[in-house]
mmCIF file of C-alpha atoms in Angstrom:
data_model
loop_
_atom_site.group_PDB
_atom_site.id
_atom_site.type_symbol
_atom_site.label_atom_id
_atom_site.label_comp_id
_atom_site.label_asym_id
_atom_site.label_seq_id
_atom_site.Cartn_x
_atom_site.Cartn_y
_atom_site.Cartn_z
ATOM 1 C CA MET A 166 0.000 0.000 0.000
ATOM 2 C CA THR A 167 1.366 3.432 -0.908
ATOM 3 C CA ASN A 168 1.549 6.282 1.568
ATOM 4 C CA THR A 169 -1.354 8.000 -0.194
ATOM 5 C CA GLU A 170 -3.480 4.897 0.072
ATOM 6 C CA VAL A 171 -2.626 4.509 3.740
ATOM 7 C CA THR A 172 -3.616 8.152 4.341
ATOM 8 C CA LYS A 173 -6.881 7.707 2.431
ATOM 9 C CA LEU A 174 -7.723 4.606 4.396
ATOM 10 C CA ALA A 175 -6.952 6.335 7.697
ATOM 11 C CA ILE A 176 -9.254 9.230 6.773
ATOM 12 C CA ALA A 177 -11.984 6.843 5.687
ATOM 13 C CA GLN A 178 -11.704 4.979 8.983
ATOM 14 C CA THR A 179 -11.955 8.266 10.855
ATOM 15 C CA VAL A 180 -15.087 9.254 8.940
ATOM 16 C CA PHE A 181 -16.528 5.859 9.659
ATOM 17 C CA ARG A 182 -15.625 5.995 13.351
ATOM 18 C CA ASP A 183 -16.677 9.581 13.959
ATOM 19 C CA THR A 184 -19.796 9.865 11.829
ATOM 20 C CA LEU A 185 -21.424 6.614 10.889
ATOM 21 C CA LEU A 186 -20.705 4.435 13.902
ATOM 22 C CA PRO A 187 -22.239 6.834 16.480
ATOM 23 C CA LYS A 188 -25.333 7.163 14.307
ATOM 24 C CA LEU A 189 -25.633 3.394 14.183
ATOM 25 C CA ILE A 190 -25.126 3.010 17.926
ATOM 26 C CA SER A 191 -27.683 5.668 18.748
ATOM 27 C CA GLY A 192 -30.181 4.034 16.426
ATOM 28 C CA GLU A 193 -30.563 7.143 14.343
ATOM 29 C CA ILE A 194 -29.745 5.112 11.293
ATOM 30 C CA ARG A 195 -29.709 1.402 10.530
ATOM 31 C CA VAL A 196 -26.998 -0.322 8.533
ATOM 32 C CA LYS A 197 -29.246 -0.596 5.493
ATOM 33 C CA ASP A 198 -30.341 3.051 5.837
ATOM 34 C CA ALA A 199 -26.737 4.203 5.977
ATOM 35 C CA GLU A 200 -26.001 2.319 2.778
ATOM 36 C CA LYS A 201 -29.074 3.847 1.161
ATOM 37 C CA PHE A 202 -28.132 7.310 2.373
ATOM 38 C CA LEU A 203 -24.625 7.050 0.979
ATOM 39 C CA LYS A 204 -25.957 5.719 -2.299
ATOM 40 C CA GLU A 205 -28.472 8.556 -2.637
ATOM 41 C CA ARG A 206 -25.657 11.026 -2.177
ATOM 42 C CA GLY A 207 -23.636 9.300 -4.843
ATOM 43 C CA LEU A 208 -21.036 8.139 -2.365
ATOM 44 C CA MET B 61 -26.216 -10.242 1.092
ATOM 45 C CA SER B 62 -26.292 -10.755 4.829
ATOM 46 C CA SER B 63 -24.457 -13.325 6.921
ATOM 47 C CA THR B 64 -26.063 -15.349 9.642
ATOM 48 C CA ILE B 65 -25.585 -13.709 13.011
ATOM 49 C CA THR B 66 -23.660 -15.969 15.380
ATOM 50 C CA HIS B 67 -22.995 -13.706 18.388
ATOM 51 C CA ILE B 68 -24.749 -10.913 20.204
ATOM 52 C CA GLY B 69 -23.573 -8.088 22.450
ATOM 53 C CA PHE B 70 -25.382 -5.689 24.796
ATOM 54 C CA ALA B 71 -23.658 -2.400 25.608
ATOM 55 C CA ASP B 72 -24.462 0.374 28.043
ATOM 56 C CA GLU B 73 -22.667 3.412 29.389
ATOM 57 C CA SER B 74 -22.399 4.768 32.904
ATOM 58 C CA HIS B 75 -21.571 8.301 34.042
ATOM 59 C CA TRP B 76 -20.576 9.365 30.549
ATOM 60 C CA ASN B 77 -20.598 13.061 31.529
ATOM 61 C CA THR B 78 -20.241 13.245 35.313
ATOM 62 C CA GLY B 79 -17.568 12.306 37.824
ATOM 63 C CA ARG B 80 -13.931 11.498 37.362
ATOM 64 C CA PHE B 81 -14.392 7.974 36.043
ATOM 65 C CA ARG B 82 -16.663 7.041 33.133
ATOM 66 C CA SER B 83 -17.380 3.610 31.706
ATOM 67 C CA LEU B 84 -18.866 1.467 28.996
ATOM 68 C CA GLY B 85 -19.960 -2.065 29.739
ATOM 69 C CA MET B 86 -20.623 -4.812 27.253
ATOM 70 C CA VAL B 87 -21.788 -8.380 27.707
ATOM 71 C CA THR B 88 -21.234 -10.736 24.799
ATOM 72 C CA LEU B 89 -22.325 -14.291 24.108
ATOM 73 C CA PRO B 90 -23.094 -16.731 21.300
ATOM 74 C CA LEU B 91 -26.563 -16.158 19.898
ATOM 75 C CA ASN B 92 -27.588 -19.744 20.593
ATOM 76 C CA CYS B 93 -27.118 -19.130 24.341
ATOM 77 C CA LEU B 94 -29.235 -15.988 24.382
ATOM 78 C CA GLU B 95 -32.639 -17.462 25.097
ATOM 79 C CA ILE B 96 -31.593 -19.583 28.051
ATOM 80 C CA MET B 97 -29.455 -16.831 29.581
ATOM 81 C CA GLU B 98 -32.195 -14.245 29.176
ATOM 82 C CA SER B 99 -34.722 -16.457 30.875
ATOM 83 C CA GLU B 100 -32.300 -17.203 33.741
ATOM 84 C CA VAL B 101 -31.746 -13.496 34.338
ATOM 85 C CA ARG B 102 -35.490 -12.824 34.218
ATOM 86 C CA TRP B 103 -36.018 -15.558 36.783
ATOM 87 C CA LEU B 104 -33.303 -14.130 39.069
ATOM 88 C CA LEU B 105 -34.864 -10.695 38.839
ATOM 89 C CA SER B 106 -38.329 -11.992 39.582
ATOM 90 C CA LYS B 107 -36.991 -13.875 42.615
ATOM 91 C CA SER B 108 -35.704 -10.532 43.878
ATOM 92 C CA GLN B 109 -38.977 -8.820 42.970
ATOM 93 C CA VAL B 110 -37.122 -6.385 40.744
ATOM 94 C CA ARG B 111 -38.775 -5.677 37.427
ATOM 95 C CA GLU B 112 -35.840 -3.927 35.830
ATOM 96 C CA PHE B 113 -32.406 -3.636 37.387
ATOM 97 C CA LYS B 114 -30.645 -0.293 37.114
ATOM 98 C CA TRP B 115 -27.414 0.509 38.914
ATOM 99 C CA LYS B 116 -28.535 4.057 39.601
ATOM 100 C CA ASN B 117 -31.570 2.721 41.488
ATOM 101 C CA LEU B 118 -29.526 0.462 43.755
ATOM 102 C CA ASP B 119 -30.314 1.903 47.170
ATOM 103 C CA GLY B 120 -32.105 -0.858 49.045
ATOM 104 C CA ALA B 121 -31.942 -4.514 49.993
ATOM 105 C CA LYS B 122 -34.212 -5.676 47.180
ATOM 106 C CA GLU B 123 -31.992 -4.190 44.468
ATOM 107 C CA ARG B 124 -28.899 -5.411 46.291
ATOM 108 C CA PHE B 125 -30.187 -8.993 46.324
ATOM 109 C CA ALA B 126 -30.855 -8.707 42.604
ATOM 110 C CA ALA B 127 -27.388 -7.274 41.953
ATOM 111 C CA GLU B 128 -25.698 -10.034 43.933
ATOM 112 C CA LYS B 129 -27.611 -12.713 42.052
ATOM 113 C CA LEU B 130 -26.696 -11.109 38.741
ATOM 114 C CA CYS B 131 -23.030 -10.959 39.759
ATOM 115 C CA LEU B 132 -23.020 -14.645 40.624
ATOM 116 C CA PHE B 133 -24.798 -15.449 37.366
ATOM 117 C CA ALA B 134 -22.190 -13.514 35.353
ATOM 118 C CA VAL B 135 -19.261 -15.141 37.126
ATOM 119 C CA GLU B 136 -20.649 -18.641 36.679
ATOM 120 C CA LYS B 137 -21.498 -18.107 33.021
ATOM 121 C CA ALA B 138 -18.122 -16.492 32.341
ATOM 122 C CA CYS B 139 -16.464 -19.643 33.625
ATOM 123 C CA THR B 140 -18.213 -21.693 30.932
ATOM 124 C CA GLY B 141 -16.490 -19.732 28.152
ATOM 125 C CA GLN B 142 -19.864 -18.806 26.656
ATOM 126 C CA PHE B 143 -20.193 -15.374 28.193
ATOM 127 C CA ARG B 144 -17.991 -12.313 28.556
ATOM 128 C CA VAL B 145 -18.213 -9.050 30.423
ATOM 129 C CA ASP B 146 -15.907 -6.253 29.219
ATOM 130 C CA VAL B 147 -15.947 -2.870 30.882
ATOM 131 C CA LEU B 148 -13.877 0.001 29.556
ATOM 132 C CA VAL B 149 -13.203 2.691 32.149
ATOM 133 C CA TRP B 150 -11.562 6.047 31.499
ATOM 134 C CA ASP B 151 -10.297 8.737 33.808
ATOM 135 C CA VAL B 152 -11.088 12.319 32.823
ATOM 136 C CA GLU B 153 -8.068 13.458 34.805
ATOM 137 C CA ASP B 154 -5.546 11.586 32.666
ATOM 138 C CA SER B 155 -3.464 13.254 29.935
ATOM 139 C CA ARG B 156 -5.926 12.220 27.214
ATOM 140 C CA HIS B 157 -8.980 13.736 28.831
ATOM 141 C CA LYS B 158 -7.728 16.692 30.851
ATOM 142 C CA ILE B 159 -8.015 19.157 27.986
ATOM 143 C CA ALA B 160 -9.999 22.336 27.409
ATOM 144 C CA GLY B 161 -13.363 22.012 25.668
ATOM 145 C CA ARG B 162 -13.451 18.232 25.800
ATOM 146 C CA ASP B 163 -16.379 16.830 23.843
ATOM 147 C CA ASP B 164 -17.707 14.095 26.111
ATOM 148 C CA ILE B 165 -20.248 12.791 23.631
ATOM 149 C CA ALA B 166 -17.725 12.492 20.822
ATOM 150 C CA ASN B 167 -15.335 10.897 23.284
ATOM 151 C CA LEU B 168 -17.987 8.377 24.235
ATOM 152 C CA GLY B 169 -18.240 7.442 20.553
ATOM 153 C CA ARG B 170 -14.481 6.846 20.453
ATOM 154 C CA MET B 171 -14.738 4.621 23.470
ATOM 155 C CA TYR B 172 -17.461 2.528 21.834
ATOM 156 C CA TYR B 173 -15.105 2.161 18.898
ATOM 157 C CA HIS B 174 -12.245 0.966 21.142
ATOM 158 C CA LEU B 175 -14.519 -1.428 22.968
ATOM 159 C CA PHE B 176 -15.874 -2.966 19.770
ATOM 160 C CA ARG B 177 -12.439 -3.249 18.178
ATOM 161 C CA ASN B 178 -10.908 -4.882 21.211
ATOM 162 C CA VAL B 179 -13.660 -7.266 22.162
ATOM 163 C CA LEU B 180 -15.571 -8.424 19.106
ATOM 164 C CA ARG B 181 -12.581 -9.595 17.094
ATOM 165 C CA ALA B 182 -9.947 -10.245 19.714
ATOM 166 C CA ARG B 183 -11.934 -12.076 22.379
ATOM 167 C CA TRP B 184 -14.245 -14.202 20.270
ATOM 168 C CA PRO B 185 -13.671 -16.321 17.136
ATOM 169 C CA ASN B 186 -12.532 -14.202 14.229
ATOM 170 C CA ASP B 187 -15.371 -15.412 12.028
ATOM 171 C CA ALA B 188 -18.104 -14.425 14.514
ATOM 172 C CA VAL B 189 -20.887 -12.342 12.957
ATOM 173 C CA TRP B 190 -22.269 -9.831 15.413
ATOM 174 C CA MET B 191 -25.500 -8.186 16.272
ATOM 175 C CA LEU B 192 -24.988 -5.375 18.762
ATOM 176 C CA CYS B 193 -27.678 -4.013 21.020
ATOM 177 C CA PRO B 194 -26.788 -0.720 22.714
ATOM 178 C CA ASP B 195 -29.235 0.929 25.088
ATOM 179 C CA GLU B 196 -31.788 2.888 23.119
ATOM 180 C CA HIS B 197 -31.174 5.814 25.459
ATOM 181 C CA THR B 198 -27.502 6.122 24.660
ATOM 182 C CA ALA B 199 -26.084 9.631 24.990
ATOM 183 C CA LEU B 200 -24.697 9.524 21.479
ATOM 184 C CA ASP B 201 -26.375 12.172 19.399
ATOM 185 C CA TRP B 202 -24.165 14.127 17.088
ATOM 186 C CA GLY B 203 -26.484 16.218 15.011
ATOM 187 C CA THR B 204 -27.474 14.902 11.656
ATOM 188 C CA LEU B 205 -25.443 12.618 9.518
ATOM 189 C CA HIS B 206 -25.757 15.227 6.780
ATOM 190 C CA ASP B 207 -24.023 17.760 9.033
ATOM 191 C CA CYS B 208 -21.242 15.375 9.850
ATOM 192 C CA LEU B 209 -20.522 14.430 6.268
ATOM 193 C CA ASP B 210 -20.886 17.981 5.003
ATOM 194 C CA ASN B 211 -18.339 19.128 7.564
ATOM 195 C CA VAL B 212 -15.794 16.673 6.274
ATOM 196 C CA SER B 213 -13.221 18.468 4.168
ATOM 197 C CA ALA B 214 -13.245 18.243 0.385
ATOM 198 C CA GLY B 215 -10.049 16.201 0.600
ATOM 199 C CA VAL B 216 -12.079 13.314 1.907
ATOM 200 C CA GLU B 217 -14.179 13.178 -1.248
ATOM 201 C CA VAL B 218 -12.135 10.373 -2.760
ATOM 202 C CA GLU B 219 -12.172 8.378 0.441
ATOM 203 C CA ARG B 220 -15.937 8.548 0.619
ATOM 204 C CA SER B 221 -15.872 6.045 -2.213
ATOM 205 C CA LEU B 222 -14.703 3.493 0.318
ATOM 206 C CA PHE B 223 -18.211 3.552 1.741
ATOM 207 C CA THR B 224 -19.920 3.173 -1.601
ATOM 208 C CA GLY B 225 -22.559 0.479 -1.860
ATOM 209 C CA GLY B 226 -21.405 -2.772 -0.374
ATOM 210 C CA GLN B 227 -18.114 -1.243 0.763
ATOM 211 C CA PHE B 228 -19.779 0.280 3.792
ATOM 212 C CA ARG B 229 -21.039 -3.069 4.968
ATOM 213 C CA ILE B 230 -17.669 -4.614 4.215
ATOM 214 C CA GLN B 231 -16.062 -1.925 6.366
ATOM 215 C CA LEU B 232 -18.363 -2.823 9.260
ATOM 216 C CA ARG B 233 -17.588 -6.489 8.809
ATOM 217 C CA GLN B 234 -13.857 -6.085 8.377
ATOM 218 C CA GLU B 235 -13.388 -3.761 11.307
ATOM 219 C CA PHE B 236 -15.671 -5.464 13.772
ATOM 220 C CA GLY B 237 -17.547 -8.358 12.229
ATOM 221 C CA ILE B 238 -20.780 -6.433 12.794
ATOM 222 C CA GLU B 239 -23.797 -7.360 10.711
ATOM 223 C CA GLU B 240 -26.392 -5.252 12.527
ATOM 224 C CA ILE B 241 -26.719 -2.685 15.292
ATOM 225 C CA GLN B 242 -30.099 -2.550 16.956
ATOM 226 C CA PRO B 243 -30.685 -0.287 19.974
ATOM 227 C CA VAL B 244 -32.939 -1.952 22.527
ATOM 228 C CA SER B 245 -34.760 -1.009 25.719
ATOM 229 C CA SER B 246 -33.268 -2.020 29.018
ATOM 230 C CA GLU B 247 -36.625 -3.173 30.346
ATOM 231 C CA ALA B 248 -37.092 -5.619 27.482
ATOM 232 C CA GLN B 249 -33.521 -6.934 27.481
ATOM 233 C CA PRO B 250 -32.291 -8.309 30.802
ATOM 234 C CA LEU B 251 -28.750 -8.797 29.516
ATOM 235 C CA LEU B 252 -28.522 -5.076 28.862
ATOM 236 C CA GLN B 253 -29.253 -4.646 32.563
ATOM 237 C CA LEU B 254 -26.143 -6.724 33.268
ATOM 238 C CA ALA B 255 -24.065 -4.364 31.114
ATOM 239 C CA ASP B 256 -25.474 -1.462 33.138
ATOM 240 C CA LEU B 257 -24.672 -3.221 36.418
ATOM 241 C CA PHE B 258 -21.010 -3.833 35.567
ATOM 242 C CA ALA B 259 -20.497 -0.393 34.020
ATOM 243 C CA GLY B 260 -21.848 1.124 37.235
ATOM 244 C CA LEU B 261 -19.923 -1.207 39.531
ATOM 245 C CA ALA B 262 -16.629 -0.452 37.756
ATOM 246 C CA VAL B 263 -16.991 3.315 38.216
ATOM 247 C CA PHE B 264 -18.210 2.913 41.792
ATOM 248 C CA SER B 265 -15.231 0.696 42.721
ATOM 249 C CA ARG B 266 -12.861 3.495 41.675
ATOM 250 C CA GLU B 267 -14.701 6.520 42.916
ATOM 251 C CA LYS B 268 -15.402 4.978 46.306
ATOM 252 C CA PHE B 269 -12.282 2.867 46.668
ATOM 253 C CA ASN B 270 -11.052 4.531 49.861
ATOM 254 C CA SER B 271 -14.522 4.621 51.421
ATOM 255 C CA TYR B 272 -14.965 0.961 50.548
ATOM 256 C CA LYS B 273 -11.703 0.033 52.260
ATOM 257 C CA GLU B 274 -12.740 1.966 55.336
ATOM 258 C CA TRP B 275 -16.187 0.370 55.335
ATOM 259 C CA LEU B 276 -14.540 -3.035 55.031
ATOM 260 C CA ARG B 277 -12.331 -2.341 58.031
ATOM 261 C CA ASN B 278 -15.213 -1.006 60.075
ATOM 262 C CA THR B 279 -17.452 -3.948 59.327
ATOM 263 C CA SER B 280 -14.785 -6.539 59.982
ATOM 264 C CA PRO B 281 -15.932 -8.631 62.991
ATOM 265 C CA GLN B 282 -12.454 -8.581 64.574
ATOM 266 C CA LEU B 283 -12.196 -4.833 64.500
ATOM 267 C CA SER B 284 -15.679 -4.115 65.802
ATOM 268 C CA LEU B 285 -14.894 -6.079 68.967
ATOM 269 C CA PHE B 286 -12.341 -3.473 69.945
ATOM 270 C CA ASN B 287 -13.430 -0.308 68.283
ATOM 271 C CA ASP B 288 -17.002 0.876 68.041
ATOM 272 C CA ASP B 289 -16.553 4.459 67.077
ATOM 273 C CA ASN B 290 -13.868 4.755 64.452
ATOM 274 C CA VAL B 291 -16.267 5.437 61.611
ATOM 275 C CA SER B 292 -14.853 8.755 60.521
ATOM 276 C CA ASN B 293 -16.913 9.190 57.411
ATOM 277 C CA ASN B 294 -20.248 7.448 57.396
ATOM 278 C CA PRO B 295 -21.105 6.255 53.903
ATOM 279 C CA SER B 296 -24.641 6.785 52.656
ATOM 280 C CA HIS B 297 -27.193 4.015 52.810
ATOM 281 C CA SER B 298 -26.935 3.605 49.057
ATOM 282 C CA SER B 299 -23.130 3.339 49.237
ATOM 283 C CA ARG B 300 -23.357 0.701 51.937
ATOM 284 C CA GLU B 301 -25.675 -1.397 49.798
ATOM 285 C CA ARG B 302 -23.266 -1.045 46.883
ATOM 286 C CA PHE B 303 -20.244 -1.904 49.036
ATOM 287 C CA GLN B 304 -21.906 -5.196 49.835
ATOM 288 C CA VAL B 305 -22.415 -5.921 46.139
ATOM 289 C CA LEU B 306 -18.792 -5.051 45.383
ATOM 290 C CA LYS B 307 -17.575 -7.261 48.207
ATOM 291 C CA LYS B 308 -19.651 -10.235 47.039
ATOM 292 C CA PHE B 309 -18.701 -9.780 43.401
ATOM 293 C CA TYR B 310 -15.009 -9.642 44.234
ATOM 294 C CA TYR B 311 -15.373 -12.736 46.381
ATOM 295 C CA TYR B 312 -17.125 -14.620 43.566
ATOM 296 C CA CYS B 313 -14.367 -13.672 41.107
ATOM 297 C CA LYS B 314 -11.641 -14.657 43.532
ATOM 298 C CA ASN B 315 -13.342 -17.936 44.301
ATOM 299 C CA LYS B 316 -13.405 -18.822 40.600
ATOM 300 C CA LYS B 317 -9.876 -17.478 40.010
ATOM 301 C CA LEU B 318 -11.038 -15.066 37.349
ATOM 302 C CA GLY B 319 -8.051 -12.768 37.815
ATOM 303 C CA VAL B 320 -10.055 -9.676 38.740
ATOM 304 C CA SER B 321 -8.108 -7.335 40.993
ATOM 305 C CA LEU B 322 -9.519 -4.730 43.346
ATOM 306 C CA GLU B 323 -6.544 -3.557 45.407
ATOM 307 C CA ASN B 324 -3.723 -3.270 42.870
ATOM 308 C CA ASN B 325 -5.203 -0.496 40.776
ATOM 309 C CA TYR B 326 -7.586 1.173 43.266
ATOM 310 C CA GLY B 327 -10.683 -0.280 41.682
ATOM 311 C CA LEU B 328 -11.855 -3.251 39.646
ATOM 312 C CA TRP B 329 -9.207 -4.162 37.115
ATOM 313 C CA THR B 330 -8.329 -7.299 35.140
ATOM 314 C CA PRO B 331 -4.589 -7.443 34.406
ATOM 315 C CA ASN B 332 -5.082 -10.078 31.708
ATOM 316 C CA PRO B 333 -7.715 -8.781 29.245
ATOM 317 C CA VAL B 334 -8.270 -12.257 27.827
ATOM 318 C CA ASN B 335 -10.053 -13.231 31.032
ATOM 319 C CA PRO B 336 -13.819 -13.427 30.584
ATOM 320 C CA ILE B 337 -14.613 -10.703 33.105
ATOM 321 C CA ASN B 338 -12.412 -7.885 31.951
ATOM 322 C CA PHE B 339 -12.244 -4.486 33.623
ATOM 323 C CA TRP B 340 -10.068 -2.449 31.349
ATOM 324 C CA MET B 341 -8.675 0.953 32.281
ATOM 325 C CA TYR B 342 -8.066 3.052 29.211
ATOM 326 C CA GLU B 343 -4.459 4.262 29.048
ATOM 327 C CA PRO B 344 -3.490 7.037 26.623
ATOM 328 C CA GLN B 345 -1.714 5.300 23.743
ATOM 329 C CA HIS B 346 0.834 8.040 23.015
ATOM 330 C CA PRO B 347 1.399 11.747 23.830
ATOM 331 C CA GLU B 348 -0.858 12.802 20.942
ATOM 332 C CA ASP B 349 -3.729 10.599 22.060
ATOM 333 C CA LYS B 350 -6.238 13.267 23.095
ATOM 334 C CA ALA B 351 -9.981 13.235 23.552
ATOM 335 C CA PRO B 352 -11.961 15.123 20.877
ATOM 336 C CA GLN B 353 -12.731 18.771 21.542
ATOM 337 C CA LYS B 354 -15.934 20.666 20.937
ATOM 338 C CA LYS B 355 -15.931 22.489 17.627
ATOM 339 C CA LYS B 356 -15.977 26.284 17.798
ATOM 340 C CA ARG B 357 -19.104 27.750 16.226
#
């Protein structure tokens, strides 16, 4: 893995940890809803 | 495509925004043991005439009896290898947390992350597929997901692709083995009440360590023969009930050689985290390991 890829992965993990996971734990979104949400936003 | 869930975990927090010590408790078990364990806990609660156990309500004999029965249940089940209790405790006076503008809610989210990473993969078979059941009243509430993603810098745009379609689910599986997260009510899920009990007990054992030691000395039969009036600081009724639970729990653990320490670290602590009842004190990982701070508006 290149340095750039490592950096990208680290950022992605941070986004996952700091945005999606708390929403899942709090029940604000479900796993399938999160997937749908990301898809709707073209992510 | 979804995998068949093989394991289940119940997680609850205690004192996430008050006091020096904060904690997260999680009980985990194979899914095929859930029904029998749930019914055993329900039966123990009904024997104590407690409808729903909550650590914060432990201030009388009835709740104490329930707590002691639940402690014994957890210790016995842990010995079978089909049940774990993991409690992560953090100290807001350590170098990670003693910072200006600390964001306790965001920090709680980080602690959930640590707990999941360290327990789900490392303490159970690597191919376990998890359903997690946090308390539906968790403190985690970080504004809308839209806000969070929109606040992410443009540089993250490319990385967002990692969450595209099935990638998001793969991320959940790869990181933790999680298939689903379903918040549940404490009243409906007795095993969530166990997570609450141990999260509360862990914090209590640290915050009241000195008072507990004094209470232990003052209630020792040998001492009371010679000294009736050395109670310098009378603990509250609620604390006395909780001291009894702590004493029993520690005795049960010692009796089964579960490697849970009380004296060495001034509170419940399990030196070997592999042990099935694991009280884990969060230590800052490096000088830059700092709790998140509230964003300036």
